[in-house]
CSV table of C-alpha atoms and ligand atoms in Angstrom, one decimal:
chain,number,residue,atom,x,y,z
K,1,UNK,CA,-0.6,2.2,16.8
K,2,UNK,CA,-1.2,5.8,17.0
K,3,UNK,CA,1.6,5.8,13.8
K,4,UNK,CA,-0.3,3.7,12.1
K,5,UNK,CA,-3.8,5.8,12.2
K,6,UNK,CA,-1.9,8.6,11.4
K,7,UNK,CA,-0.8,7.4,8.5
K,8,UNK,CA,-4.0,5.8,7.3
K,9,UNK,CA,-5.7,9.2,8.1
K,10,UNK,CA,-3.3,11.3,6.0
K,11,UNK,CA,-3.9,11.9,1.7
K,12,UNK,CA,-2.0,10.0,-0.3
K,13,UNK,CA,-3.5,8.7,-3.3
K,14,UNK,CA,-1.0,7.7,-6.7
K,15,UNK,CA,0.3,10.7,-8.0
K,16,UNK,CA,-0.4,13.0,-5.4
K,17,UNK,CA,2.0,11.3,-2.5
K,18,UNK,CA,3.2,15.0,-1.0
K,19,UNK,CA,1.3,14.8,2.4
K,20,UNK,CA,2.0,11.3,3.4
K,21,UNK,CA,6.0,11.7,2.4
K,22,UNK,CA,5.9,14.3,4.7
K,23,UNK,CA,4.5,12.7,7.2
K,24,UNK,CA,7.4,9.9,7.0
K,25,UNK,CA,10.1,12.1,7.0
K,26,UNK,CA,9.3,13.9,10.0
K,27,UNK,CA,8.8,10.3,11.7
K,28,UNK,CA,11.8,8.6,10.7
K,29,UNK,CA,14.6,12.0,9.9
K,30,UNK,CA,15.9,11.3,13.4
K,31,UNK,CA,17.0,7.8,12.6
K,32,UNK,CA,18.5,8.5,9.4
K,33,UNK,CA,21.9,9.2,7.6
K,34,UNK,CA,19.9,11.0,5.3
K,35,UNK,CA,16.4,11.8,4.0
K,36,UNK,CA,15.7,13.4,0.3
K,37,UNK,CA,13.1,12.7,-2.1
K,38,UNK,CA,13.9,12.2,-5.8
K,39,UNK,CA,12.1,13.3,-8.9
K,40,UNK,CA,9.0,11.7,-9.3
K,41,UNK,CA,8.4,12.0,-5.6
K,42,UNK,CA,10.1,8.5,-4.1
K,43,UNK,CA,11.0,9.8,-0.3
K,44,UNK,CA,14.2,7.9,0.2
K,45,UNK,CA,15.1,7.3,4.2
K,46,UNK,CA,19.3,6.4,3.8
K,47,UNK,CA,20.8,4.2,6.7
K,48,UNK,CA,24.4,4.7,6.1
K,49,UNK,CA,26.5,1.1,6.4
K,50,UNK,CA,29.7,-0.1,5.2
K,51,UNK,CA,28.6,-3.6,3.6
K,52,UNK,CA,26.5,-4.4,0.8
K,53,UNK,CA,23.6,-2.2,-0.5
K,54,UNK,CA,19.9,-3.1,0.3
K,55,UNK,CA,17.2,-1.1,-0.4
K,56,UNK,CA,13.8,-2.0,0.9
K,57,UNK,CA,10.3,-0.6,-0.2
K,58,UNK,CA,6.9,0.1,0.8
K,59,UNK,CA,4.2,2.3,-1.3
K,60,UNK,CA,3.3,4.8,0.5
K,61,UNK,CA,0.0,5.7,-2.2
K,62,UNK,CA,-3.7,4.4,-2.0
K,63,UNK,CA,-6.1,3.5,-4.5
K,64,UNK,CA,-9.4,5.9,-5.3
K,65,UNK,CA,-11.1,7.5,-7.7
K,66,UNK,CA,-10.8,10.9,-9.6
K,67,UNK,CA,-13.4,13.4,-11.2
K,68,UNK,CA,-13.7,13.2,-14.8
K,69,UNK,CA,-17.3,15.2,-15.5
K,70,UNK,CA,-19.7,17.3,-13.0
K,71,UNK,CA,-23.4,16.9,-14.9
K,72,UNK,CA,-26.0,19.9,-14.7
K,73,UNK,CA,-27.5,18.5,-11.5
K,74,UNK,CA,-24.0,18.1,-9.6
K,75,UNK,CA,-23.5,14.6,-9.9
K,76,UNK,CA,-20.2,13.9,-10.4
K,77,UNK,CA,-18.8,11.3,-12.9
K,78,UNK,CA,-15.3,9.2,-12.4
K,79,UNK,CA,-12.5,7.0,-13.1
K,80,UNK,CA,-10.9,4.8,-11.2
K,81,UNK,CA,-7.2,5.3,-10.0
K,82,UNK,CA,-5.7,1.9,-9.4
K,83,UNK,CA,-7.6,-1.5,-9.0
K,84,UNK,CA,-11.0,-0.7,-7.5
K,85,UNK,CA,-13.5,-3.0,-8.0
K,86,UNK,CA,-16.5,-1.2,-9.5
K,87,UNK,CA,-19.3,-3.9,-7.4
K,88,UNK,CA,-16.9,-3.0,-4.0
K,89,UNK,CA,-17.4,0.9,-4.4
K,90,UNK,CA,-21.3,1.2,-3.9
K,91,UNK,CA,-22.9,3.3,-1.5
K,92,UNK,CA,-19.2,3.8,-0.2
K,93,UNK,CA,-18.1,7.3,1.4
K,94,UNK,CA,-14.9,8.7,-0.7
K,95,UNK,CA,-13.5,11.5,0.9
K,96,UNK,CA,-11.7,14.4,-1.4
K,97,UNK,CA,-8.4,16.3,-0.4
K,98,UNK,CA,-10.1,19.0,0.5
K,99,UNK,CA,-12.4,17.0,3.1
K,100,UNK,CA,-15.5,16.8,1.2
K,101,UNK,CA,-17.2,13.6,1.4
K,102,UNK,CA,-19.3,11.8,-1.2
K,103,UNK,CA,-21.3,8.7,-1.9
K,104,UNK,CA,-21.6,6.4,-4.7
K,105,UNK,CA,-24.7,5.9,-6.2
K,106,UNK,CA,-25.6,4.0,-9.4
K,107,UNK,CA,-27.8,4.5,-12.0
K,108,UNK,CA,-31.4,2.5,-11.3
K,109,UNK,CA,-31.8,1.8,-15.0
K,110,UNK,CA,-29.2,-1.1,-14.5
K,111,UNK,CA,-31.7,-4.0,-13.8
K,112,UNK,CA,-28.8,-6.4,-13.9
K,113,UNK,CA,-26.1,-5.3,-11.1
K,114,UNK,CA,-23.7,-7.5,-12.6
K,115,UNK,CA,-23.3,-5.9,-16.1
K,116,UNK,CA,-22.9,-1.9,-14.5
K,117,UNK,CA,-19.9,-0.3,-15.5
K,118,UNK,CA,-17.7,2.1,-14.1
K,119,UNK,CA,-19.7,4.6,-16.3
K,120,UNK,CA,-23.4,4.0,-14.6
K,121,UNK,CA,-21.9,5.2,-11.6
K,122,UNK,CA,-21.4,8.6,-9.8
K,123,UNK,CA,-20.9,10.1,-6.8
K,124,UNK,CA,-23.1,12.4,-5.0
K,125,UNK,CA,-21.8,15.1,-3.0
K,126,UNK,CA,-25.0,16.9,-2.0
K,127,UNK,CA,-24.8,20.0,-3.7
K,128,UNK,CA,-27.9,20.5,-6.1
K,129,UNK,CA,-26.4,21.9,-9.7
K,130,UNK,CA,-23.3,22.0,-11.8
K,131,UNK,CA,-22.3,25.6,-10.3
K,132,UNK,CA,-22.8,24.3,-6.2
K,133,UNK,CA,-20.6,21.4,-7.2
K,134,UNK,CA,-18.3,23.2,-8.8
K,135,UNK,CA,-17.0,25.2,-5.0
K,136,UNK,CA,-16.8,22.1,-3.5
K,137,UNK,CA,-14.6,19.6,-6.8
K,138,UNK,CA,-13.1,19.9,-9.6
K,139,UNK,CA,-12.2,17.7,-13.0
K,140,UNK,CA,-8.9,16.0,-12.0
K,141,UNK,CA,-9.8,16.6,-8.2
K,142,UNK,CA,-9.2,12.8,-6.5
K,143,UNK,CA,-10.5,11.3,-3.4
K,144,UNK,CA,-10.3,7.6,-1.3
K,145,UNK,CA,-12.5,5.4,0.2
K,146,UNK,CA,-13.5,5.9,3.9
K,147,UNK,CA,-13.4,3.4,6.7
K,148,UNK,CA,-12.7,3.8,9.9
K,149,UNK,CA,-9.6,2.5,10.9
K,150,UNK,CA,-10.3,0.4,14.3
K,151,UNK,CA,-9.0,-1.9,16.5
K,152,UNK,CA,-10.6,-4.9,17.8
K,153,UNK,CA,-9.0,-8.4,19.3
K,154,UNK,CA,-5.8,-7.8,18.1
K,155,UNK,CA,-6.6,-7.4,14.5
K,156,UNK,CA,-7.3,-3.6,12.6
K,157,UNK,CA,-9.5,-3.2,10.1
K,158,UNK,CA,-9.6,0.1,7.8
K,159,UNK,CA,-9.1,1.2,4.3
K,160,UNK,CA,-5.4,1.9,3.3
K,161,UNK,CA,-3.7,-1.2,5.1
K,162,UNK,CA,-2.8,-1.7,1.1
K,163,UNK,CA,0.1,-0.1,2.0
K,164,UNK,CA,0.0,2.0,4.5
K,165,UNK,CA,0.8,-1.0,7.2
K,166,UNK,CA,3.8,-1.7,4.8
K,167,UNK,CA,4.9,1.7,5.2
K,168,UNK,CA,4.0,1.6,9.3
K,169,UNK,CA,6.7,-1.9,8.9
K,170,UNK,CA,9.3,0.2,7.4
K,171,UNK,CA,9.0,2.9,10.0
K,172,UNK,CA,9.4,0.6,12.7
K,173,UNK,CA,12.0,-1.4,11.8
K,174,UNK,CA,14.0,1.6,11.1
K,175,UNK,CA,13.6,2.6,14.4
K,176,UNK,CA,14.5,-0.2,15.9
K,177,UNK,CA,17.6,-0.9,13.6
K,178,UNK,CA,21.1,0.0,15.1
K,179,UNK,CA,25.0,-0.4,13.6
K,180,UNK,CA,23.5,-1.6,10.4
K,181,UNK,CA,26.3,-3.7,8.3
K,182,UNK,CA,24.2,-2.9,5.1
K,183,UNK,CA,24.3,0.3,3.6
K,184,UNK,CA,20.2,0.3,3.6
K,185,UNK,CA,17.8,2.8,1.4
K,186,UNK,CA,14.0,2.3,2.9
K,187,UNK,CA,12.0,3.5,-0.4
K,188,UNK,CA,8.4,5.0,0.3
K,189,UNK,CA,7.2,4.5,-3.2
K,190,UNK,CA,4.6,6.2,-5.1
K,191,UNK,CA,2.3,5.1,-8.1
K,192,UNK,CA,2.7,1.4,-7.2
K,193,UNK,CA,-1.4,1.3,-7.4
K,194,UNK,CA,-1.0,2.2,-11.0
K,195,UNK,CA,1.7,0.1,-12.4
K,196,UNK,CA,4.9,0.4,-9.9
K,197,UNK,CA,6.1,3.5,-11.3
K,198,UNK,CA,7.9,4.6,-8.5
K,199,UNK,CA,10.1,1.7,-7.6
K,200,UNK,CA,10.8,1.3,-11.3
K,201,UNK,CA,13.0,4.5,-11.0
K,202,UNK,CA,14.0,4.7,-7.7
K,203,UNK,CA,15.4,1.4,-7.7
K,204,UNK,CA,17.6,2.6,-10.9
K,205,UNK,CA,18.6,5.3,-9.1
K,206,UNK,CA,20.1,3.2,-6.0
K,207,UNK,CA,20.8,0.1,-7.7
K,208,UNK,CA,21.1,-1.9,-4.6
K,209,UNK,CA,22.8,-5.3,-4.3
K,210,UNK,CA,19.5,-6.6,-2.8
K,211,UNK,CA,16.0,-5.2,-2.3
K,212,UNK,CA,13.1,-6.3,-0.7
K,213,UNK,CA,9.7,-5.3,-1.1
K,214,UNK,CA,6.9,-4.8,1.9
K,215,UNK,CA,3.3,-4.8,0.5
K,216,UNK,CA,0.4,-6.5,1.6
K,217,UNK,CA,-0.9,-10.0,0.1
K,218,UNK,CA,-4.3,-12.3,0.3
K,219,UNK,CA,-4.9,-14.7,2.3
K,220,UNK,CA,-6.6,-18.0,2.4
K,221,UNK,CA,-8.3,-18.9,5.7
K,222,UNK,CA,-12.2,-16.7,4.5
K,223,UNK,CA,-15.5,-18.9,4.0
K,224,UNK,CA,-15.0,-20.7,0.8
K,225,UNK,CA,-12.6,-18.6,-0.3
K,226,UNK,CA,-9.7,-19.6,-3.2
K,227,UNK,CA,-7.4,-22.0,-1.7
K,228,UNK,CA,-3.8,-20.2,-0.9
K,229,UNK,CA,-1.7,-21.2,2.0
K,230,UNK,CA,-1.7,-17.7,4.0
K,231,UNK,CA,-3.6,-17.0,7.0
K,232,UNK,CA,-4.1,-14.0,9.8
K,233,UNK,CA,-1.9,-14.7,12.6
K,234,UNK,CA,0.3,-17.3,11.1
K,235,UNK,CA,3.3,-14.9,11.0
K,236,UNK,CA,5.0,-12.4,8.7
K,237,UNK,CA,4.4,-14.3,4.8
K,238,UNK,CA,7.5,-14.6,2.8
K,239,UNK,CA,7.1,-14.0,-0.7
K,240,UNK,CA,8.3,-17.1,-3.7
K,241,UNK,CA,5.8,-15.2,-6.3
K,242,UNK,CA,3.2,-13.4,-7.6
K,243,UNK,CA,2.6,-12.2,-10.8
K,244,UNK,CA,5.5,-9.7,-11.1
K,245,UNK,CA,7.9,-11.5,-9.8
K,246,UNK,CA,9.7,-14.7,-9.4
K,247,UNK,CA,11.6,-14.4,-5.6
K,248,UNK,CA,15.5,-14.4,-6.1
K,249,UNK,CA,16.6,-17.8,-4.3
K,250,UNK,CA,19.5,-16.5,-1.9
K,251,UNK,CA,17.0,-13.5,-0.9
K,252,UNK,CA,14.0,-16.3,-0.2
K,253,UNK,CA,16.4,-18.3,1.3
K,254,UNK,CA,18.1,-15.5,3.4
K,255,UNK,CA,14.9,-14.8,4.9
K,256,UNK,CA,13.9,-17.8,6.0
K,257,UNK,CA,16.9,-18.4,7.8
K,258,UNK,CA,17.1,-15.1,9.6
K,259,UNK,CA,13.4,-15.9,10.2
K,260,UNK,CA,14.5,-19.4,12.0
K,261,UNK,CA,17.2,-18.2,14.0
K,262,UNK,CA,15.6,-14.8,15.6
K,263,UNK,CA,12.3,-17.0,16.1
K,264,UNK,CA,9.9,-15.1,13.9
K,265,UNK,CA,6.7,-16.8,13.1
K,266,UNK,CA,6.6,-16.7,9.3
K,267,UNK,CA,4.1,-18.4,6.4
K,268,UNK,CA,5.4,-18.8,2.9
K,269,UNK,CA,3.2,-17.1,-0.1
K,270,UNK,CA,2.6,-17.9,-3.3
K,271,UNK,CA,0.0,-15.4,-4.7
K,272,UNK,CA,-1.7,-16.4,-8.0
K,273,UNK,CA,-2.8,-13.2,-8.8
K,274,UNK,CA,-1.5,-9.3,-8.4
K,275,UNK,CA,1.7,-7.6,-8.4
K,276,UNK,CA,4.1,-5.7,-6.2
K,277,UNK,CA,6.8,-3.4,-6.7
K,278,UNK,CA,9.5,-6.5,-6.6
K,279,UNK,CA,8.2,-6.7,-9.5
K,280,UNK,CA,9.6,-3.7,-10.8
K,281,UNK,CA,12.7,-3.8,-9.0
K,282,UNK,CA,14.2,-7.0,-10.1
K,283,UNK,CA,13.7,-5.8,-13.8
K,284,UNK,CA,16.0,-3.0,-13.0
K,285,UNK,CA,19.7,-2.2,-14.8
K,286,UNK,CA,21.0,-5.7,-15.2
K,287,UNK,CA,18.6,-7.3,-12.8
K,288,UNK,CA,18.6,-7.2,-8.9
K,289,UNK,CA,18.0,-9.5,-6.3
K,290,UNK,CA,14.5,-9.4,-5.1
K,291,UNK,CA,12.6,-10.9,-2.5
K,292,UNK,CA,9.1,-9.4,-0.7
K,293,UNK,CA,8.1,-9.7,2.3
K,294,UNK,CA,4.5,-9.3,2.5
K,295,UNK,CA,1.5,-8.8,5.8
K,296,UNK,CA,-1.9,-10.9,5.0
K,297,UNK,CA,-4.8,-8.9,5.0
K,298,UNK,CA,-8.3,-9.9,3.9
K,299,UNK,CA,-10.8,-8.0,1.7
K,300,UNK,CA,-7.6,-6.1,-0.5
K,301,UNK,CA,-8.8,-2.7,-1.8
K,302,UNK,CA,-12.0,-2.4,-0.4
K,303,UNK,CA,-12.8,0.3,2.3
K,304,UNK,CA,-12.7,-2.9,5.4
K,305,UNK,CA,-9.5,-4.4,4.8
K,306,UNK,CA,-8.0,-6.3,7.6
K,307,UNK,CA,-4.9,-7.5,9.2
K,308,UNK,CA,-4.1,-8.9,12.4
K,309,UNK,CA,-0.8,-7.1,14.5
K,310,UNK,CA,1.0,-10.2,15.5
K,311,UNK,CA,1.8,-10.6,11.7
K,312,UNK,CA,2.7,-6.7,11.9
K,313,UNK,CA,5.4,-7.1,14.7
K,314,UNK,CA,6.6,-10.2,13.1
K,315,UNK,CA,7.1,-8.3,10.0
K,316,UNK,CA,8.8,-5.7,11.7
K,317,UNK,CA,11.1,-8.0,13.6
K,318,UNK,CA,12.1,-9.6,10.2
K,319,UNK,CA,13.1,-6.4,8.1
K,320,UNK,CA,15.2,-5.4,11.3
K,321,UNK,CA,17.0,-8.2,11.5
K,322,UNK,CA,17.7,-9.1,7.8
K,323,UNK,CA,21.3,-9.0,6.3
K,324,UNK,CA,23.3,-9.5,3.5
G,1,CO,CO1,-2.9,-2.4,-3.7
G,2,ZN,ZN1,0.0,-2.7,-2.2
């Protein structure tokens, strides 16, 4: 677990990935053939084996906001990086590379909540003009949302699960992985937040045989809630599709059965709506095989999402023991 806060507590928003890809290597270079990062700032953990070539991946960046405009009176105005909802962001901390902390206020005029845009907000970082602002953020200058990460009945709750609990999977299972038969490349991505830039390239660049993603994905078991047949606790979800991607067959069916024969609890997901970077990957050179597999978390990209660990371990225990 302590991993796993680390991980949530270091920077790493889309397009600045640098502190967080350090933070991997040094955790999993001991277990490795090799470690390297590649141009646009992949880190790439290589597993040397003799078989086929699998590569899996987790995004190692977060969602947030960056500066576009600091007014007169040192309110600062922004844009969004990645899928925040503009509603979910009120009167949330965001907290800046540099440790300064803001809040996000809105502009009372709105009488109607439900027609504010991302424009009638701003974020208020206590300084009182332009000039004060200024020492503390600049235009371009990026931050993410705060939220305690904490533990409670077997489930954690913090910002950053989306994917820094994927990432936490991949650590783990490489770990625990010994003799490999594949020849396996664990991907930290970057950019996936803003389009899955990252395993777009990076998968070029390997070309695996297989690949399998590790991302987060909704679930269906809130109050009212859209109906989808994923729950907390039911076990490590196996991807058949979201909106990027169709699963490959063999890979779907591959991880089923290595599911049933190691006795890993596992759910099967189809999500209706959003992305991951299988979607990218299968897409790649003439096509790969792609599966996902994916840990259900509730309340996706806001500051309190939450995820219970028995779906964690089984995740873990299902990446290890995959094979081509
Ligand atoms: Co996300
Ligand atoms: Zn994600």
């Amino acid at each position: 677990m302590l991993d796993l806060q680390k991980l949530i507590n270091t920077y790493g928003i889309s397009g600045d990935e640098g502190e967080i890809s350090d933070l991997i290597a040094s955790l999993t270079k001991d277990y490795a053939t090799e470690v390297y990062k590649d141009i646009l700032g992949n880190l790439v953990v290589h597993k040397k084996g003799n078989g086929k070539k699998l590569m899996f991946a987790a995004h190692m960046d977060e969602i947030g906001i960056m500066v576009t405009y600091i007014d007169d009176n040192g309110f600062i105005r922004f844009g969004m990086v990645g899928g925040v909802d503009k509603y979910n962001c009120l009167y949330q901390r965001v907290k800046f590379k540099n440790g300064t902390v803001g809040v996000v206020g809105y502009e009372e005029k709105i009488s109607d909540i439900k027609n504010i845009k991302v424009s009638n907000l701003y974020i208020d970082i206590g300084a009182k003009n332009r000039e004060e602002a200024e020492k503390m953020v600049s235009v371009g200058d990026t931050a993410v949302f705060l939220g305690e990460c904490i533990v409670q009945n077997n489930r954690v709750i913090s910002h950053a699960l989306d994917n820094r609990i994927g990432v936490y999977v991949l650590i783990e299972a490489i770990k625990r992985i010994k003799n490999n038969k594949n020849d396996l490349y664990f991907v930290f991505t970057v950019q996936e937040e803003v389009g899955l830039r990252g395993a777009k390239t990076s998968a070029f660049s390997i070309e695996p045989d297989y690949a399998i993603a590790v991302d987060v994905t909704d679930t269906g078991d809130t109050p009212e809630c859209n109906v989808m047949a994923v729950s907390l606790g039911n076990g490590a979800a196996i991807k058949i599709k979201d909106s990027s991607v169709l699963c490959n067959r063999e890979v779907v069916d591959a991880l089923k059965e290595c599911a049933n024969k190691n006795k890993i609890k596992y759910q099967l997901e189809v999500l209706e709506a959003g992305g991951t970077d299988a979607g990218a990957i299968h897409l790649t050179k003439g096509g790969i095989k792609t599966g996902a597999v994916s840990i259900p978390v509730r309340y996706i990209h806001t500051p309190c999402e939450t995820a219970d660990l028995c779906d964690v371990e089984n995740a873990i225990s299902l990446i290890e023991k995959i094979e081509f």
